[in-house]
Coordinates of C-alpha atoms (C1' of nucleotides) in Angstrom, one line a residue:
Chain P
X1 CA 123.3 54.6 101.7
X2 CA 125.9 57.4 102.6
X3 CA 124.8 59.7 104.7
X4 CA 128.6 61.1 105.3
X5 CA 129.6 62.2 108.5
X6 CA 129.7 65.5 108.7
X7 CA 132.4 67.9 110.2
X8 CA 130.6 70.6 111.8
X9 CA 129.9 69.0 114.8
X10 CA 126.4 69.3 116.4
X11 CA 124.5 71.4 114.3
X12 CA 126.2 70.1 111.1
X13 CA 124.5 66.7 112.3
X14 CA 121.2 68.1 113.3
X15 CA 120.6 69.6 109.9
X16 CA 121.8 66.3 108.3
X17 CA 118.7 65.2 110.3
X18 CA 116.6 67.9 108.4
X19 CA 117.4 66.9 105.2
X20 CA 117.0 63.1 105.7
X21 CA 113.2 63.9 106.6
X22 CA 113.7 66.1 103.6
X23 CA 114.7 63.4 101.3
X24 CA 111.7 61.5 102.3
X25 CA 109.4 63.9 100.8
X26 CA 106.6 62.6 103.1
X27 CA 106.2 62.9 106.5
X28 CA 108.2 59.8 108.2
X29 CA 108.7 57.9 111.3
X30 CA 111.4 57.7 113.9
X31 CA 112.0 54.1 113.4
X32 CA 112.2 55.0 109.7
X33 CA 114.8 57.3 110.5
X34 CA 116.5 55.3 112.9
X35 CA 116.9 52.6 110.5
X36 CA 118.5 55.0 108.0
X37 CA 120.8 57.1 110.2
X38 CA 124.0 56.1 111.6
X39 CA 122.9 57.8 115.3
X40 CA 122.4 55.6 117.8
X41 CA 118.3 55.6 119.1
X42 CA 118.7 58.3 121.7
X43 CA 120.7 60.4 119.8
X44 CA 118.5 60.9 116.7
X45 CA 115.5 60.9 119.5
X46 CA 117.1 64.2 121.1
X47 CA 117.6 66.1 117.5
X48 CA 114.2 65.2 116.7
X49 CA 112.9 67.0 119.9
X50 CA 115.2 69.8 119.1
X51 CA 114.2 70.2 116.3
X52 CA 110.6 70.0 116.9
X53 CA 111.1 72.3 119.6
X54 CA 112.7 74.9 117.1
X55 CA 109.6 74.4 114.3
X56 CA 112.1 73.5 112.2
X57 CA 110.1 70.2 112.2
X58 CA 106.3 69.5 112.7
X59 CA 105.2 66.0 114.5
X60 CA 102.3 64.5 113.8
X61 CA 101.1 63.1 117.1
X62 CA 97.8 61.2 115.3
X63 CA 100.4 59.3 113.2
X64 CA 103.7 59.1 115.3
X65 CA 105.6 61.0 111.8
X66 CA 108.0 64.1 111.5
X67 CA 107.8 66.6 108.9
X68 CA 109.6 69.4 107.6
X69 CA 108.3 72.4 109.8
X70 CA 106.9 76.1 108.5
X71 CA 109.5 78.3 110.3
X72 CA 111.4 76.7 106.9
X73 CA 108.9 78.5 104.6
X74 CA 109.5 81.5 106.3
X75 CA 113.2 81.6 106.4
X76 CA 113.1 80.3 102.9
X77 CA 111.0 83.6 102.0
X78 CA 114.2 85.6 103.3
X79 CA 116.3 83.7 101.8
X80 CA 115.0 83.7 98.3
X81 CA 114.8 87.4 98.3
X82 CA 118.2 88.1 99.7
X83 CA 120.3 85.6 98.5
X84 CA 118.8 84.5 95.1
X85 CA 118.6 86.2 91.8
X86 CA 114.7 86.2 91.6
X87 CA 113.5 89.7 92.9
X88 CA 116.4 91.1 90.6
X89 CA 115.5 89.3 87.9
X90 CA 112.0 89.3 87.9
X91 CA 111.1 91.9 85.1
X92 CA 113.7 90.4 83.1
X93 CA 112.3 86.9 83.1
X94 CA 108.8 88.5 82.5
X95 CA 109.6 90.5 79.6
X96 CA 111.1 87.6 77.9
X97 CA 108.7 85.2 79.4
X98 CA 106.2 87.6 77.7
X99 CA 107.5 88.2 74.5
X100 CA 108.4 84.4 73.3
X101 CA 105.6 83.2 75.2
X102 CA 107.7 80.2 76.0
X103 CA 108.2 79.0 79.6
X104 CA 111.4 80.9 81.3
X105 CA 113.4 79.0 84.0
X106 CA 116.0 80.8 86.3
X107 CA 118.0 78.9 88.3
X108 CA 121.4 78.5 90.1
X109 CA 124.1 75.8 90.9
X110 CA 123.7 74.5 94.7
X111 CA 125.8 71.6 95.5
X112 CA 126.4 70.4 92.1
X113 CA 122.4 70.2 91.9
X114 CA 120.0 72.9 89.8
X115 CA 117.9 74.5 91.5
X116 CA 115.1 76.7 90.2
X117 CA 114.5 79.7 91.8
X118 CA 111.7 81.9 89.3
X119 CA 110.0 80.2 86.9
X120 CA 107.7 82.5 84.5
X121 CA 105.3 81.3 81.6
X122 CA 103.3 83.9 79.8
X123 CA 100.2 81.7 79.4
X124 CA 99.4 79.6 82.5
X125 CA 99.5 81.6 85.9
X126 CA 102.7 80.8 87.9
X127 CA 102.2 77.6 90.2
X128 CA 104.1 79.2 93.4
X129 CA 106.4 77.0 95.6
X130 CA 106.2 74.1 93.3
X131 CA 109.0 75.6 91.2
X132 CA 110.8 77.9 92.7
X133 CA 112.6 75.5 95.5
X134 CA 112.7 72.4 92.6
X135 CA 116.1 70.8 92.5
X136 CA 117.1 68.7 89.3
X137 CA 119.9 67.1 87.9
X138 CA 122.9 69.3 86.5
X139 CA 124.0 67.2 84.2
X140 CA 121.1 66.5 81.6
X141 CA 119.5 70.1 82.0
X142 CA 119.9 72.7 79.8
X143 CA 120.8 75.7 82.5
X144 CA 123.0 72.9 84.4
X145 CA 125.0 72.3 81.2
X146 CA 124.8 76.2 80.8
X147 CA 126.2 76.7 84.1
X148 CA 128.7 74.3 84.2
X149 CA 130.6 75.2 81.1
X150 CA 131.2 78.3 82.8
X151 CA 132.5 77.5 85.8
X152 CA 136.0 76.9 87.1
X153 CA 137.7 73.4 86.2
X154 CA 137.7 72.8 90.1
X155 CA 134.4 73.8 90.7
X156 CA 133.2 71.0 87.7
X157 CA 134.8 68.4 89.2
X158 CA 133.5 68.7 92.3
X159 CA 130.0 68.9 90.7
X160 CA 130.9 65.8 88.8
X161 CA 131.4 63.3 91.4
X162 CA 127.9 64.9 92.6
X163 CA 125.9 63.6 89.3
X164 CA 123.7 60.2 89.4
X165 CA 124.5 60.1 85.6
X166 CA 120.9 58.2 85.4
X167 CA 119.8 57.9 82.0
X168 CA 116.7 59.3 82.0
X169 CA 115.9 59.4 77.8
X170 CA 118.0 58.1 74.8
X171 CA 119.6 61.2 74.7
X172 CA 120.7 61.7 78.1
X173 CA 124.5 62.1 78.0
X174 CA 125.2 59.1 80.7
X175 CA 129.3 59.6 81.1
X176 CA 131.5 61.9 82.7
X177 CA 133.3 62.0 79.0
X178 CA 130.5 62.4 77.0
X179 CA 129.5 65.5 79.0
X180 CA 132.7 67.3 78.9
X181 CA 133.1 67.5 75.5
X182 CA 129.2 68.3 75.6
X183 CA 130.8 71.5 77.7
X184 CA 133.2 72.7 75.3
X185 CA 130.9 73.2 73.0
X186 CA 128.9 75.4 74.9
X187 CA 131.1 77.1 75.9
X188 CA 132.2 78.0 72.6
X189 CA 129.0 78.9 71.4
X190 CA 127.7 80.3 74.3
X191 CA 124.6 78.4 74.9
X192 CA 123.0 75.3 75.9
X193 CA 120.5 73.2 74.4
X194 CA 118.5 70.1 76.4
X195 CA 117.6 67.6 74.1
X196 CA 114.9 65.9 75.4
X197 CA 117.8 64.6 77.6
X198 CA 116.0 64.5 80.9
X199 CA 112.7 64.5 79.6
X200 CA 111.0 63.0 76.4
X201 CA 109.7 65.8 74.0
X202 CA 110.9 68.7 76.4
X203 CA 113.7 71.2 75.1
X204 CA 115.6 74.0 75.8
X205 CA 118.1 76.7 75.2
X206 CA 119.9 77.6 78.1
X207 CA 122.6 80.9 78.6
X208 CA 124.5 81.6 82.1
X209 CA 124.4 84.1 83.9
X210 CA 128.0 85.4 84.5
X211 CA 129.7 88.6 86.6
X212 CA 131.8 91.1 85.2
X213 CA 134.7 89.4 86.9
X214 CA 133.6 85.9 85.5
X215 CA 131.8 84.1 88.2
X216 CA 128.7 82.6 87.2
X217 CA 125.4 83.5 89.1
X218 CA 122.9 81.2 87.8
X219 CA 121.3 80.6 83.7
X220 CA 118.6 81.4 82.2
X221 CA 116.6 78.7 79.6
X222 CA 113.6 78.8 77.7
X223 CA 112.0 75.9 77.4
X224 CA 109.0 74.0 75.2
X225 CA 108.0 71.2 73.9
X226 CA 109.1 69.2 70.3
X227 CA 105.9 69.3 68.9
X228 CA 105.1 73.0 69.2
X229 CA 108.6 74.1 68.5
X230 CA 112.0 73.2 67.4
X231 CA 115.7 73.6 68.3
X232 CA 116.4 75.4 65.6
X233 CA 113.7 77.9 66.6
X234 CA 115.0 77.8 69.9
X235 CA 118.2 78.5 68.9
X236 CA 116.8 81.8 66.8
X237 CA 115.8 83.0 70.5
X238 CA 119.8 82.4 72.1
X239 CA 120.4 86.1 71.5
X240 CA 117.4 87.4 72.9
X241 CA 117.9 84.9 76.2
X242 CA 121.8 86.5 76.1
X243 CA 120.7 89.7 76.2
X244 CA 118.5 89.1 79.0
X245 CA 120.8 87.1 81.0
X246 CA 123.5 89.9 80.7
X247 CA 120.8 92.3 81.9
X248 CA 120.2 90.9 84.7
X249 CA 124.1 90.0 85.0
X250 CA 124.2 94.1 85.1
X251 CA 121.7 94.1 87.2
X252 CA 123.2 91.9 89.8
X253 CA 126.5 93.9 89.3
X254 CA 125.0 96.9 90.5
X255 CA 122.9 96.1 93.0
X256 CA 123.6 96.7 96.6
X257 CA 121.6 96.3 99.2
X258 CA 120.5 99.3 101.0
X259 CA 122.7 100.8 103.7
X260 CA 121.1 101.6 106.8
X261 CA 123.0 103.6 108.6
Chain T
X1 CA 116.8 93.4 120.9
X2 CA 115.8 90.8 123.7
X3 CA 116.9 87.7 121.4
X4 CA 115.6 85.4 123.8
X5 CA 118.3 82.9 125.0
X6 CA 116.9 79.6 123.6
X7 CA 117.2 76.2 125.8
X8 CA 117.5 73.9 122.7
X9 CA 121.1 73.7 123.5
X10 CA 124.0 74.5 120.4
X11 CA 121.1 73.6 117.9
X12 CA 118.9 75.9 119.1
X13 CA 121.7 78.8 119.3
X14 CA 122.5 78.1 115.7
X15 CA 118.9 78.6 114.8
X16 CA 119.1 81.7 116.7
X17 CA 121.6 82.7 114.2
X18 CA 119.7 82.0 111.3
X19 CA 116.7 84.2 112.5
X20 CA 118.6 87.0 113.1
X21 CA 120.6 86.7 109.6
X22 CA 116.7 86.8 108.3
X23 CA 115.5 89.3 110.4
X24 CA 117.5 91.9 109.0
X25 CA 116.5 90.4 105.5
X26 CA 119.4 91.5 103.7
X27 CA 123.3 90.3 103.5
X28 CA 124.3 91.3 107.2
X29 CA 128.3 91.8 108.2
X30 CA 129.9 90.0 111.4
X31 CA 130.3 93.6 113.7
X32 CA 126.2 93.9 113.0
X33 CA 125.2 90.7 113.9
X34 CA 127.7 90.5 117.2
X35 CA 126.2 93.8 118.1
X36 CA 122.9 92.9 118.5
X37 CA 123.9 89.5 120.2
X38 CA 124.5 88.0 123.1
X39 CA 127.3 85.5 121.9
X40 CA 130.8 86.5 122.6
X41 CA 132.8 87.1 119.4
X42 CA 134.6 83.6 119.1
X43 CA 131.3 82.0 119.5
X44 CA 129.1 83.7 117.0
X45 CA 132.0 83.7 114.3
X46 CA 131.8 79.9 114.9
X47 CA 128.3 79.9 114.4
X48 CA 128.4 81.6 111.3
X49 CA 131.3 79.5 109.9
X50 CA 129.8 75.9 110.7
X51 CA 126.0 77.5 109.0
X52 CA 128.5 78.7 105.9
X53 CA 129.6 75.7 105.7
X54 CA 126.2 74.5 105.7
X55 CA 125.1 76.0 103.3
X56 CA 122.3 77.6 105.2
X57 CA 124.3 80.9 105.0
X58 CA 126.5 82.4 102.0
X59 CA 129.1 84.4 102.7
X60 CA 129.6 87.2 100.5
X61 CA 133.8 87.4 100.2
X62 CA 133.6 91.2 98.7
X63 CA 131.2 92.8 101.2
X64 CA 132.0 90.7 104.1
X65 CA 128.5 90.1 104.7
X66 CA 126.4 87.2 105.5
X67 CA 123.1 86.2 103.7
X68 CA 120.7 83.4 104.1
X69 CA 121.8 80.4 102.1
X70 CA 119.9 78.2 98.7
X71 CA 119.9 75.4 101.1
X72 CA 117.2 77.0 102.7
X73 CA 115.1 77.4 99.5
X74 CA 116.0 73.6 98.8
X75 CA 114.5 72.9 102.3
X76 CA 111.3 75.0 102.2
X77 CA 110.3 73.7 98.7
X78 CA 110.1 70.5 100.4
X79 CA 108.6 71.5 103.5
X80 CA 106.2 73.7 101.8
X81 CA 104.8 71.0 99.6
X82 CA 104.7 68.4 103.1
X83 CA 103.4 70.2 106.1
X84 CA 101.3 73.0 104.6
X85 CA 97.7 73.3 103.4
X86 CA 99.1 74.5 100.2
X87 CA 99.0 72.1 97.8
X88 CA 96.1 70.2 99.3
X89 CA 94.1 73.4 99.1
X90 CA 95.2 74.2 96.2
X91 CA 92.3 73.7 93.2
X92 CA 90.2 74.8 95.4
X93 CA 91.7 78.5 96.7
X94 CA 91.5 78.7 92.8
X95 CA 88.2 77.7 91.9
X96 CA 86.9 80.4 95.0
X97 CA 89.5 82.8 93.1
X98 CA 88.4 82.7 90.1
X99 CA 84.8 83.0 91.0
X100 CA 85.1 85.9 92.8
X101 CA 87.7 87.7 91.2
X102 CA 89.5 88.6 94.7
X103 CA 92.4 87.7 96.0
X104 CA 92.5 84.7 98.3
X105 CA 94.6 83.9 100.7
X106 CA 95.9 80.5 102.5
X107 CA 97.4 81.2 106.0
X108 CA 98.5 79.1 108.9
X109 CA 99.5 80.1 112.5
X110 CA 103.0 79.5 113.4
X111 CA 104.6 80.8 116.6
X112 CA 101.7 83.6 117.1
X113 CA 101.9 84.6 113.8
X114 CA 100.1 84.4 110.5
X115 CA 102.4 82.3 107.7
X116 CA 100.9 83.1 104.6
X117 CA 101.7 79.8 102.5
X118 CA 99.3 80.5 99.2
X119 CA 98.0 83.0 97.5
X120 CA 96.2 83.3 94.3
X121 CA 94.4 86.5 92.6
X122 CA 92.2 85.8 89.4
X123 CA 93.5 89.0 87.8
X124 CA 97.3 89.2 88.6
X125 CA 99.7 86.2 87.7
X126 CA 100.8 85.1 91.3
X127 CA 103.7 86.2 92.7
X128 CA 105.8 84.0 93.6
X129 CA 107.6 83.9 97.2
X130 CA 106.6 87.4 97.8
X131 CA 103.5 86.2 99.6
X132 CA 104.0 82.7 100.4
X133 CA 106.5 82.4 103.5
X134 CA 105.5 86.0 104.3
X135 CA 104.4 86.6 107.8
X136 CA 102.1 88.8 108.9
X137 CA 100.5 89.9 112.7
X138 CA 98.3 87.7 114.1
X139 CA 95.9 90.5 116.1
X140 CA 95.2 92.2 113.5
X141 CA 94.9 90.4 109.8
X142 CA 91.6 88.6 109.3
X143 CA 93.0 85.3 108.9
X144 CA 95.0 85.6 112.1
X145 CA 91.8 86.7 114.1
X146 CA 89.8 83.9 112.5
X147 CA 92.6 80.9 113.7
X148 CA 92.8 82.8 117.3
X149 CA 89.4 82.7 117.5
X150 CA 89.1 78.9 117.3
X151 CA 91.8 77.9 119.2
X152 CA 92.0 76.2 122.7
X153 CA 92.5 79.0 125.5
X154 CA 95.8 78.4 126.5
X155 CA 97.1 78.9 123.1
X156 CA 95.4 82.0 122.5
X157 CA 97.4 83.3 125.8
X158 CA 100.6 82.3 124.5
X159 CA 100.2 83.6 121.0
X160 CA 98.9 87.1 122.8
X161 CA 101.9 87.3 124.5
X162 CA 103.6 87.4 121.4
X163 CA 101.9 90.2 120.0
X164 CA 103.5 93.6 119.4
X165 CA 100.0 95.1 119.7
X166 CA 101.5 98.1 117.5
X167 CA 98.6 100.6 116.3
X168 CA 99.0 100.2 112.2
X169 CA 95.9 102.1 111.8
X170 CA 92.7 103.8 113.6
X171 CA 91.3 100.5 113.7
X172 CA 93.6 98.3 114.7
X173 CA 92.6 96.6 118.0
X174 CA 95.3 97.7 120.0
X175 CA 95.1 96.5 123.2
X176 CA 94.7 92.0 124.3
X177 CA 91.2 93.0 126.0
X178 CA 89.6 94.7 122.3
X179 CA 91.0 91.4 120.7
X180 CA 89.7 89.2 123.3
X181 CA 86.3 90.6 122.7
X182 CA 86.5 90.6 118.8
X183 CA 87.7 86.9 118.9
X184 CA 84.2 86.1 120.9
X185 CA 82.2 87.8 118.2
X186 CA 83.8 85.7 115.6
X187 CA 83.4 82.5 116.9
X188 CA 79.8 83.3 117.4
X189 CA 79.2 84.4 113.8
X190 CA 82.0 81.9 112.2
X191 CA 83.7 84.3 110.1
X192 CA 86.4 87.3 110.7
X193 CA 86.6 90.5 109.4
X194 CA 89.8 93.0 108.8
X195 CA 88.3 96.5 108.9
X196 CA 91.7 98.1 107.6
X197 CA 92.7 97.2 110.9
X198 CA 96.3 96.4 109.1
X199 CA 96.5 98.6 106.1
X200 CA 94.1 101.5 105.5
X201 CA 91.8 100.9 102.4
X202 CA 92.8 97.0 102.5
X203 CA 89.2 95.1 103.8
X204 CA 88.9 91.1 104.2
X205 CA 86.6 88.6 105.4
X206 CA 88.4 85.7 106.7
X207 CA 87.3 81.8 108.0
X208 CA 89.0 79.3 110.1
X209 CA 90.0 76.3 108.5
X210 CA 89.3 73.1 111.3
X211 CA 89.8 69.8 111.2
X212 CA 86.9 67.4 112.3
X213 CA 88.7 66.7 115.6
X214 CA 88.3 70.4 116.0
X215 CA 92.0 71.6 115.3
X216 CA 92.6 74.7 113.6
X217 CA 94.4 73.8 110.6
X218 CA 95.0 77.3 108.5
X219 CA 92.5 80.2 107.6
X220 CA 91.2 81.3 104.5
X221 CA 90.6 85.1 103.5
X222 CA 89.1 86.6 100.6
X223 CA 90.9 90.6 100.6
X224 CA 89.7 93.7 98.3
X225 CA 90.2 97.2 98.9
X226 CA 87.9 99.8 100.0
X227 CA 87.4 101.2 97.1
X228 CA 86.5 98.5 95.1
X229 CA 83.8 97.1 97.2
X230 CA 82.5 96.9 101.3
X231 CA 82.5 94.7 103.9
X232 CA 79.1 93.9 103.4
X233 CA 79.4 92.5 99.8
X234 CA 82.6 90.2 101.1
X235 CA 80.4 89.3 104.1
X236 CA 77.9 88.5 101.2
X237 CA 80.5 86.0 100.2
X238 CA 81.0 84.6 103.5
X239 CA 79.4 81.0 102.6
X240 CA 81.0 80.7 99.5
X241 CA 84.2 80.7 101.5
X242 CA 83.6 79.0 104.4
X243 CA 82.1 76.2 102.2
X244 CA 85.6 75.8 100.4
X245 CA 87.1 75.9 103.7
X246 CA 85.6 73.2 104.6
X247 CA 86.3 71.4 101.6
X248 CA 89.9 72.1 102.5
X249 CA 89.7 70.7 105.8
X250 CA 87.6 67.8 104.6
X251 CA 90.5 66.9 101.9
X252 CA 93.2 67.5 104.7
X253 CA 91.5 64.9 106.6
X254 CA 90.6 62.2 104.1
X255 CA 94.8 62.7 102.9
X256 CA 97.2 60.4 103.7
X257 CA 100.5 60.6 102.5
X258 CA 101.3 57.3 100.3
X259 CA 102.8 54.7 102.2
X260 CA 105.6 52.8 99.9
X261 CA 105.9 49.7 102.1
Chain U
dA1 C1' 156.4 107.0 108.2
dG2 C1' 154.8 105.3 112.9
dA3 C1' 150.9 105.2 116.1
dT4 C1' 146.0 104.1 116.9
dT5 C1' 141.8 102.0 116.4
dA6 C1' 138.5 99.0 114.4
dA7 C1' 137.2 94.4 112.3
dG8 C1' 138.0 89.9 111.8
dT9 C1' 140.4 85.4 113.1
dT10 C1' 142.8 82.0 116.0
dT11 C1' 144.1 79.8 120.4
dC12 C1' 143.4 77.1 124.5
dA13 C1' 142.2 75.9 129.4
dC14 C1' 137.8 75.0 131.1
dA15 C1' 133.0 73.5 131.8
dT16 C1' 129.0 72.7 129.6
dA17 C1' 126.4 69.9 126.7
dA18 C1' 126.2 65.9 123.6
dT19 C1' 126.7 61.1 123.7
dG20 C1' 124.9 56.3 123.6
dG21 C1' 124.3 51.9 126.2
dA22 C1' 121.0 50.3 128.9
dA23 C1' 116.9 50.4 131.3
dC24 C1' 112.2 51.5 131.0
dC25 C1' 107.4 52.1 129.4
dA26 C1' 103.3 51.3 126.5
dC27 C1' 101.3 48.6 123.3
dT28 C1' 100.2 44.6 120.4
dA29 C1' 100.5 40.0 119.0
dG30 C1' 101.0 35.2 120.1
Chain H
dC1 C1' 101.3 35.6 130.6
dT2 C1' 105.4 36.3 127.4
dA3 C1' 107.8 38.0 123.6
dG4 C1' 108.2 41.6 120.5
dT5 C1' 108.0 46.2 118.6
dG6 C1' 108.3 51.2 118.8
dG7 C1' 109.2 55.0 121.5
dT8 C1' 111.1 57.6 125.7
dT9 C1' 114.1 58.5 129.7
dC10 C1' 118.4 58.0 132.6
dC11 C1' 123.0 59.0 133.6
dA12 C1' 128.1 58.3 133.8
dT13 C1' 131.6 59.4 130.4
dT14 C1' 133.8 62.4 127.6
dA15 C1' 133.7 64.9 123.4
dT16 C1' 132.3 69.7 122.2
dG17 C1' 131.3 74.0 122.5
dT18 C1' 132.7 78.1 125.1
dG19 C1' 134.6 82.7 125.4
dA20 C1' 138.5 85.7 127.4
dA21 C1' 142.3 87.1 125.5
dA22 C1' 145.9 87.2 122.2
dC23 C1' 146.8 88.0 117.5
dT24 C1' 146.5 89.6 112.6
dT25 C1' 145.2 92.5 109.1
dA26 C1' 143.5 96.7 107.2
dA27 C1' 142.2 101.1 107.6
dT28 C1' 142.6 106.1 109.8
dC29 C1' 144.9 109.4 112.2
dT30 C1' 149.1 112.6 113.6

DNA sequence: AGATTAAGTTTCACATAATGGAACCACTAG
DNA sequence: CTAGTGGTTCCATTATGTGAAACTTAATCT
């Protein structure tokens, strides 16, 4: 199972090491590792240490496993706050969250993957790490649609050869094809819509977020469920999610970090 | 200053990097960073392109400048969720939450320092990463003088000697030799204290989370404000919280990750 | 303009540091 | 006792990272 080889020689390969015990999801042996990597036993043995050493990963001496380690979490902190469109957005997403009462995801395009960086619902509280961090598929969620309508030919192809294309529900749009044209619409009018196509009886309407100069910087959705709402009533809420994602598009326009010196 | 030259080798140097892109904790440009380190030119700009490439850094074309990367958020999402208390802990920081009506906090110890990893306050909606990946001192925060308490000697020394000791307040113990007697107090009475040693008006009572074999695992704290109640009502509350700490480290013990083989 | 400095990028001979086959150790099972 | 499994250490070979210096822009000064 293709792990490439990657180009940027030793550290490239160490962090390839990261993400396999990432991939995992549970804390895992070295012969598990071994098995799976394409480095030879003393090789995978050293980046293990190394990485160990550097609390990038935690060993479990009781059970012989590695784990991804907490200096992570903290250099995650960082790098949510400087390098993701949370902090900025964040009274956005709460006014809207709080007004529709609806659940608001915010995310951005890593990789050709979603990931979910805020997540806001007005009633339950939010539940911290487990969304912000979340990865999911581009091609069968509403914000990955969103996004990718938006972005450069190039940059979609790319992402293309990135998506599983697993069908996930009847209404999953499986193909390449069927997703393109899927793209032009939205990209005529502006918004997304998930169909319950990566889960049953979930649904949303999704907007990007995009620069003045055209780049896109993550989307916006709001999502809910079939039998308390619909898509048409969804759809009654695409301006209102517009005109927060181009307030925060503003926002993100303006912003610059504070000089120092 | 004093970056400490790290022995892991290029891995290790590369990490290096990383920190001090997150140190600053906003977008950083290539003069700044080569400033304040020890690699020549040539090699640092080779850092920073191979962690670009990475995606553990972005590169910010307009501003020059250098942030911490998604990949990072990607990571810590999974890390968080495999080698921290959090999600163990989880229903049960908010049953003690909601009870009380305070704000609870989850912390572990990582490299001498407090890692807050959960949160939760009964009144306020959570706040995302803002607290959990924080860090805090270790010398003077409740939960940090509750793990130090109840670890083994020699680890105490080498988390000392990685305290800045800085005075925050009047109360702050300022000086190894204060700490070293405050630490014996709590491990005779089993519970910590902050007397606005780190913020004025902010109080806590704190408890070590430890595993059966005698580990510490984490810490749990229960903060208010001065104004708003004493020490001597939290210290009131001291059972409740120790009992759900040891429910924590009870379910920590009993979990095993799912084997699928 | 032309000269001057600062900031970022590329080159290349050199030495350090990564490599991986093989040997080794510690268990466990037969 | 012997074979097998899972993990750790050695060490000669060489790929890789290193960093001084040269080079390219892009501002700033005279």
């Amino acid at each position: 199972m293709g792990q490439e080889a990657n180009s940027d020689g030793t550290v490239g390969k160490a962090l390839d090491v990261l993400d396999m015990v990432a991939a995992r999801g549970k804390p895992v042996r070295f012969s598990d590792l071994l098995a799976q990597s394409a480095f030879p036993k003393a090789t995978l043995y050293r980046f293990l240490q190394t990485l160990t050493n550097q609390s990038m990963l935690t060993y479990d001496e009781d059970r012989g496993t590695y784990a991804l380690g907490v200096r992570l979490v903290r250099l995650a902190h960082t790098a949510w706050a400087q390098s993701s469109l949370a902090p900025l957005a964040r009274s956005y997403i709460d006014e809207l969250a709080v007004e529709s009462g609806e659940t608001i995801h915010l995310a951005q395009m890593d990789q050709g993957q979603v990931l979910y960086v805020d997540k806001r619902n007005a009633a339950t509280p939010v539940e911290m790490f487990s969304s912000a961090g979340k990865v999911g598929p581009a091609y069968c969620t509403g914000v990955g649609k969103a996004m990718l309508a938006f972005m450069p030919d190039e940059a979609v192809e790319k992402a293309l050869t990135r998506q599983s294309f697993h069908c996930f529900t009847p209404q999953t749009l499986d193909t390449p094809a069927k997703l393109k044209s899927e793209l032009q619409v939205i990209r005529a009018q502006g918004h997304a819509f998930d169909r319950e196509e990566h889960e049953p009886g979930i649904i949303c309407c999704a907007v990007p977020i995009i620069s003045r100069v055209g780049r896109v910087l993550g989307a916006l959705s709001m999502t809910s469920t079939t039998h308390r709402t619909t898509l048409d009533a969804l759809e009654a809420q695409a301006g209102r999610i517009k005109d927060t994602a181009e307030r925060i598009a503003t926002a993100a326009e303006s912003w610059r970090f504070p000089e120092q010196d």
